[in-house]
mmCIF file of C-alpha atoms in Angstrom:
data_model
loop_
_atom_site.group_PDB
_atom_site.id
_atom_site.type_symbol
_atom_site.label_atom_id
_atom_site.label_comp_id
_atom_site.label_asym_id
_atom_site.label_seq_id
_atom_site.Cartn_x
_atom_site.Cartn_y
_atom_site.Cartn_z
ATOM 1 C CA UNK U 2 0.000 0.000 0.000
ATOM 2 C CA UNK U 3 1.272 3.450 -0.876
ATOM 3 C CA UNK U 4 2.077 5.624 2.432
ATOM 4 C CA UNK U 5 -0.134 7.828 2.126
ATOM 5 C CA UNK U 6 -2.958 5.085 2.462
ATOM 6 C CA UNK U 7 -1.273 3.489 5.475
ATOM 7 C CA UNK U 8 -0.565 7.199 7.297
ATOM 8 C CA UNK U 9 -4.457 7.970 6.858
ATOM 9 C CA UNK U 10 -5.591 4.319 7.994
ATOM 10 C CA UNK U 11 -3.182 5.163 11.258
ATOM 11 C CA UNK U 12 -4.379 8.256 11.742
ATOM 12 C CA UNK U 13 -7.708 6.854 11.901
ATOM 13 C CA UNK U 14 -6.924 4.242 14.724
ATOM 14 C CA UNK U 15 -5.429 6.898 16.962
ATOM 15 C CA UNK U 16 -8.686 9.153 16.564
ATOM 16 C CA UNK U 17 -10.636 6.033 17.667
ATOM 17 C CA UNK U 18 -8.316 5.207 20.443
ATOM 18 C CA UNK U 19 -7.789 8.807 21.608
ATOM 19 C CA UNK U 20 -11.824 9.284 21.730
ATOM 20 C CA UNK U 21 -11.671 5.965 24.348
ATOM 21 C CA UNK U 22 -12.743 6.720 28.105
ATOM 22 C CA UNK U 23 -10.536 4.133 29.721
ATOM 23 C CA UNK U 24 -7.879 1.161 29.504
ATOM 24 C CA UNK U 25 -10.495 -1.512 29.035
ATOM 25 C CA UNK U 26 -11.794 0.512 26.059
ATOM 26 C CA UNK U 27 -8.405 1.280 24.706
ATOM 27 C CA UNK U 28 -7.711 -2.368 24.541
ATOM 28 C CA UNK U 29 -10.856 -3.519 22.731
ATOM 29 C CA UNK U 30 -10.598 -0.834 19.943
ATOM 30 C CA UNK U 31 -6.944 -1.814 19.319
ATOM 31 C CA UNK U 32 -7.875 -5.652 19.177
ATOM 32 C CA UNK U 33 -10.357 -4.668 16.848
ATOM 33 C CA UNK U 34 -8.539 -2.072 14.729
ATOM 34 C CA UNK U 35 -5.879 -4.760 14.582
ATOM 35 C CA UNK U 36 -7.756 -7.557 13.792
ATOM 36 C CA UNK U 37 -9.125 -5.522 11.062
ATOM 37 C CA UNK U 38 -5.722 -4.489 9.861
ATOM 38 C CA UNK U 39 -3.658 -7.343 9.900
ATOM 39 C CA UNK U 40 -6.378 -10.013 9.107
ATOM 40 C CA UNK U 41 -5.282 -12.126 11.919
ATOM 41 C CA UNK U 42 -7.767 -14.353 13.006
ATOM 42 C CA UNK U 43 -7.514 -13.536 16.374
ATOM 43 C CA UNK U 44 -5.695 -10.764 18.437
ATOM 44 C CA UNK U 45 -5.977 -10.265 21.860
ATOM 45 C CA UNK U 46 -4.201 -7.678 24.229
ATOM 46 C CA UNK U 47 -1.958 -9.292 26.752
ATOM 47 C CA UNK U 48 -1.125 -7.161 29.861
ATOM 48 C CA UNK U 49 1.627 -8.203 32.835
ATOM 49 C CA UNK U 50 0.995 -7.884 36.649
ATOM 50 C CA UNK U 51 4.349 -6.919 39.139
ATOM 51 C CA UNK U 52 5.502 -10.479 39.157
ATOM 52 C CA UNK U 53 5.293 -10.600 35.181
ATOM 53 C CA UNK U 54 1.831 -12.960 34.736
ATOM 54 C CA UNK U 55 -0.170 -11.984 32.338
ATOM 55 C CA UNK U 56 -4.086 -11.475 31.906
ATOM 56 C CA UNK U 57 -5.679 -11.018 28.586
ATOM 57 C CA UNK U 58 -7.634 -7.660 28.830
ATOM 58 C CA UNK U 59 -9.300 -7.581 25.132
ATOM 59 C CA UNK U 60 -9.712 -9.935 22.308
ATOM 60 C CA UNK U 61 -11.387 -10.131 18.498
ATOM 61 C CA UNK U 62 -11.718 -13.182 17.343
ATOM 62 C CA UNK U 63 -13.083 -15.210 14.455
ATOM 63 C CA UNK U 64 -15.695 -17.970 14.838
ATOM 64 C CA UNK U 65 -14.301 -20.779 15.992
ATOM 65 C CA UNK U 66 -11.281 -19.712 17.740
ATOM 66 C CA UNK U 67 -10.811 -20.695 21.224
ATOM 67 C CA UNK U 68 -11.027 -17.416 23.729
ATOM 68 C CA UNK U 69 -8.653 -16.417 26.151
ATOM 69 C CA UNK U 70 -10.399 -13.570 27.247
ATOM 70 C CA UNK U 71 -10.332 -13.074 30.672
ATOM 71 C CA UNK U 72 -7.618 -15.588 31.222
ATOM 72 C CA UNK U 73 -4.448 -15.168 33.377
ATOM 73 C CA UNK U 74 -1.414 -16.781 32.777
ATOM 74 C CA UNK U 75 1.646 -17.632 34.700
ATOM 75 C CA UNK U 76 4.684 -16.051 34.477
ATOM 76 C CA UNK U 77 6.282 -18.992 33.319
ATOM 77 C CA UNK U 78 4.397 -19.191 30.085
ATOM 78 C CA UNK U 79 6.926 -15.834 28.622
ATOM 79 C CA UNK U 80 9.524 -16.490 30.632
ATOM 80 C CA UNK U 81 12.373 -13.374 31.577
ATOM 81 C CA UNK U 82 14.653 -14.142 28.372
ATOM 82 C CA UNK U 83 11.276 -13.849 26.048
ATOM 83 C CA UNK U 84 10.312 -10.622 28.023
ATOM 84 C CA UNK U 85 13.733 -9.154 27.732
ATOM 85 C CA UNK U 86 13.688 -9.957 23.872
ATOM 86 C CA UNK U 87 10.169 -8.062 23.222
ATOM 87 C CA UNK U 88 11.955 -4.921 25.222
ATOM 88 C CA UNK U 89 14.695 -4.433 22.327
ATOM 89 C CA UNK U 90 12.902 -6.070 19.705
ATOM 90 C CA UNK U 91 9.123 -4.166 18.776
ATOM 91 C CA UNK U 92 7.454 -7.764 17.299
ATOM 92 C CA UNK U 93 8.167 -11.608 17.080
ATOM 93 C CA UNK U 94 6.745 -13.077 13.592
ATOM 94 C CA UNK U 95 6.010 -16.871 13.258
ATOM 95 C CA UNK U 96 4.913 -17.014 9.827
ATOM 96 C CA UNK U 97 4.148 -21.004 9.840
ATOM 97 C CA UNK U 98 5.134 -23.310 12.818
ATOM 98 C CA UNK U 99 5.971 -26.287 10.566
ATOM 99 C CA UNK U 100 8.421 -24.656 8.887
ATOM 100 C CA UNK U 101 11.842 -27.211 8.807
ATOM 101 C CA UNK U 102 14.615 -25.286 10.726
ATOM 102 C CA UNK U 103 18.055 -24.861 9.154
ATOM 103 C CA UNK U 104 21.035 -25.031 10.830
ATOM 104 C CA UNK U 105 23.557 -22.402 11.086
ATOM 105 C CA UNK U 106 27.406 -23.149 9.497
ATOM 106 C CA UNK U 107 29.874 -22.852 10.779
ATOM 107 C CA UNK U 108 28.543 -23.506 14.656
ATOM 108 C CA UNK U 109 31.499 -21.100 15.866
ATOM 109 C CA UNK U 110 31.659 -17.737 14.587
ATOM 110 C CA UNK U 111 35.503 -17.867 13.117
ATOM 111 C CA UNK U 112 35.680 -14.246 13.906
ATOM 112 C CA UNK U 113 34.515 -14.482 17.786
ATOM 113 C CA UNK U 114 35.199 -18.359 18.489
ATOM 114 C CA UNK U 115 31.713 -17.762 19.432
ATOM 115 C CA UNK U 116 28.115 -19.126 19.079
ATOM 116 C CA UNK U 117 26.351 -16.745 16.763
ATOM 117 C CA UNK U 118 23.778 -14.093 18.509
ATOM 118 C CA UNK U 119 20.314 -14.036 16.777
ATOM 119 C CA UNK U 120 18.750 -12.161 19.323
ATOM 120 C CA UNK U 121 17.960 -9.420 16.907
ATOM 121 C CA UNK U 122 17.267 -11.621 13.554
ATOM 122 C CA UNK U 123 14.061 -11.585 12.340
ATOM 123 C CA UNK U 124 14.086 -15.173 11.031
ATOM 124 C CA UNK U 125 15.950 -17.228 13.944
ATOM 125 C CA UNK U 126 14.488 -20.328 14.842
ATOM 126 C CA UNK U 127 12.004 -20.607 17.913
ATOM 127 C CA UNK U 128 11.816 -22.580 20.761
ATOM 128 C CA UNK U 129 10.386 -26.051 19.923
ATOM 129 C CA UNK U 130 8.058 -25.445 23.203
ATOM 130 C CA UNK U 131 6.804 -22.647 22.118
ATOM 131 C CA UNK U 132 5.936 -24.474 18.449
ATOM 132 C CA UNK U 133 3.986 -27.091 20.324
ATOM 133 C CA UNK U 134 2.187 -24.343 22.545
ATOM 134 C CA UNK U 135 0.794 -22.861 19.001
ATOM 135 C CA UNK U 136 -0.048 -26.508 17.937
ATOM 136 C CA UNK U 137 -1.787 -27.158 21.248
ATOM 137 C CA UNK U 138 -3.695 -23.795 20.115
ATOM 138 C CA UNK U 139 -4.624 -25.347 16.789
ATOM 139 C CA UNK U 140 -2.620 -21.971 15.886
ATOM 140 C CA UNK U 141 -0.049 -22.116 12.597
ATOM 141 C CA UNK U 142 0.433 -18.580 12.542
ATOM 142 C CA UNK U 143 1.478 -15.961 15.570
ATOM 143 C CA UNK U 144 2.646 -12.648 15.967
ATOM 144 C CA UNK U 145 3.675 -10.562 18.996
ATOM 145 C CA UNK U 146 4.728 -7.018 19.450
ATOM 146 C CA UNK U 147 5.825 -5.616 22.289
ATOM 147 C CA UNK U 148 3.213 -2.847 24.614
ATOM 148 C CA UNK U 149 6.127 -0.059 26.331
ATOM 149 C CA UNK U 150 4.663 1.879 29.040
ATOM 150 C CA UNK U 151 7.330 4.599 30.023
ATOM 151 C CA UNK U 152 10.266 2.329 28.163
ATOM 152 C CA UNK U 153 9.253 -0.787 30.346
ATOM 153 C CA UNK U 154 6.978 -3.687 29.102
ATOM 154 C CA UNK U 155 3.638 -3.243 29.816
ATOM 155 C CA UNK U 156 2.332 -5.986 27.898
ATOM 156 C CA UNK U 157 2.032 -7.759 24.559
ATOM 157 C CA UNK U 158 -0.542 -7.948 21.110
ATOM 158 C CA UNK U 159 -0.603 -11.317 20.381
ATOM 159 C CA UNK U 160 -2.069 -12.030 16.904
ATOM 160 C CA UNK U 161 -2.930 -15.660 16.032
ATOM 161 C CA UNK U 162 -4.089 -17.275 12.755
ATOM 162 C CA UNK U 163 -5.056 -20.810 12.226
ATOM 163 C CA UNK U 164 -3.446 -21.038 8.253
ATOM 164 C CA UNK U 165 0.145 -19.886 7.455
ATOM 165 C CA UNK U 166 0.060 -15.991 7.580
ATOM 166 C CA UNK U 167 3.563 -14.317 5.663
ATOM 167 C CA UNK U 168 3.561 -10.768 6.313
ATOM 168 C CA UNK U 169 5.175 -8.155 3.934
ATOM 169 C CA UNK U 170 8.113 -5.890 4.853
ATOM 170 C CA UNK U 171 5.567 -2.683 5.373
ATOM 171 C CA UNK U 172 3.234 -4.929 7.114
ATOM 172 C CA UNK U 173 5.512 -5.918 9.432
ATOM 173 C CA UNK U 174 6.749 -2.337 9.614
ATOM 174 C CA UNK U 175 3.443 -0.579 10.483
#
């Protein structure tokens, strides 16, 4: 989409979330607007307590998909090293949980005698857990980004789709 089209559709989901009267409503219009956006079949907000569980505050969802709404979850399930990740990097894409993961040659970086970071890479590999967590879903597709609240996290979006879902470079941008 040209910029210009993305700018005004932005624009127009900050009016709506700027006209909200409280938290509960600012979460349910930006499920929604994001559901609508991204075509996600299902995107809930996702907010952390003081000892890092998390409670689903707002959710729009497609027929059929199981609701979390309301749900709390233990810290466990995004544990520190997850929560630290989403604080440097803005989303986590999962375009396809059966996708065959490829290993990395040589093992040792030659230039630091060291294991390779991916931290930052958009296209590491994930967790094999975390894979059968989205299967357990009935889930194939998943996207997170990151909620900051004064440059801590606050929470998570957590977009889920039940086919394959490959974003483009400006979707994943926006």
């Amino acid at each position: 989409k040209p910029f210009i089209d993305i700018y005004q559709r932005v624009k127009q989901v900050m009016q709506h979330i700027n006209q909200c009267s409280g938290m509960d409503e600012v979460c349910e219009v930006a499920a929604r607007e994001l559901k609508k956006w991204t075509g996600f079949d299902k995107v809930m907000i996702y907010r952390f307590d003081d000892n890092w569980n998390g409670a689903v505050l707002a959710e729009e969802a497609e027929e059929g998909m199981e609701s979390y709404f309301g749900l709390t979850f233990p810290a466990s399930d995004i544990p520190k090293p997850a929560r630290d990740m989403y604080v440097k990097n803005p989303y986590r894409l999962i375009p396809n949980r059966g996708y065959e993961p490829v290993k990395l040659y040589p093992l040792l970086n030659p230039l630091s005698n060291g294991f390779t970071n991916l931290l930052n890479a958009d296209l590491r590999s994930v967790a094999s857990v975390h894979l059968e967590y989205l299967k357990n879903m009935q889930v194939m597709a998943s996207m997170s980004a990151r909620i900051l609240y004064q440059e801590q996290l606050w929470g998570l979006i957590a977009c889920h789709h039940r086919v394959p879902k490959y974003l483009s470079f400006e979707e994943c941008s926006v």
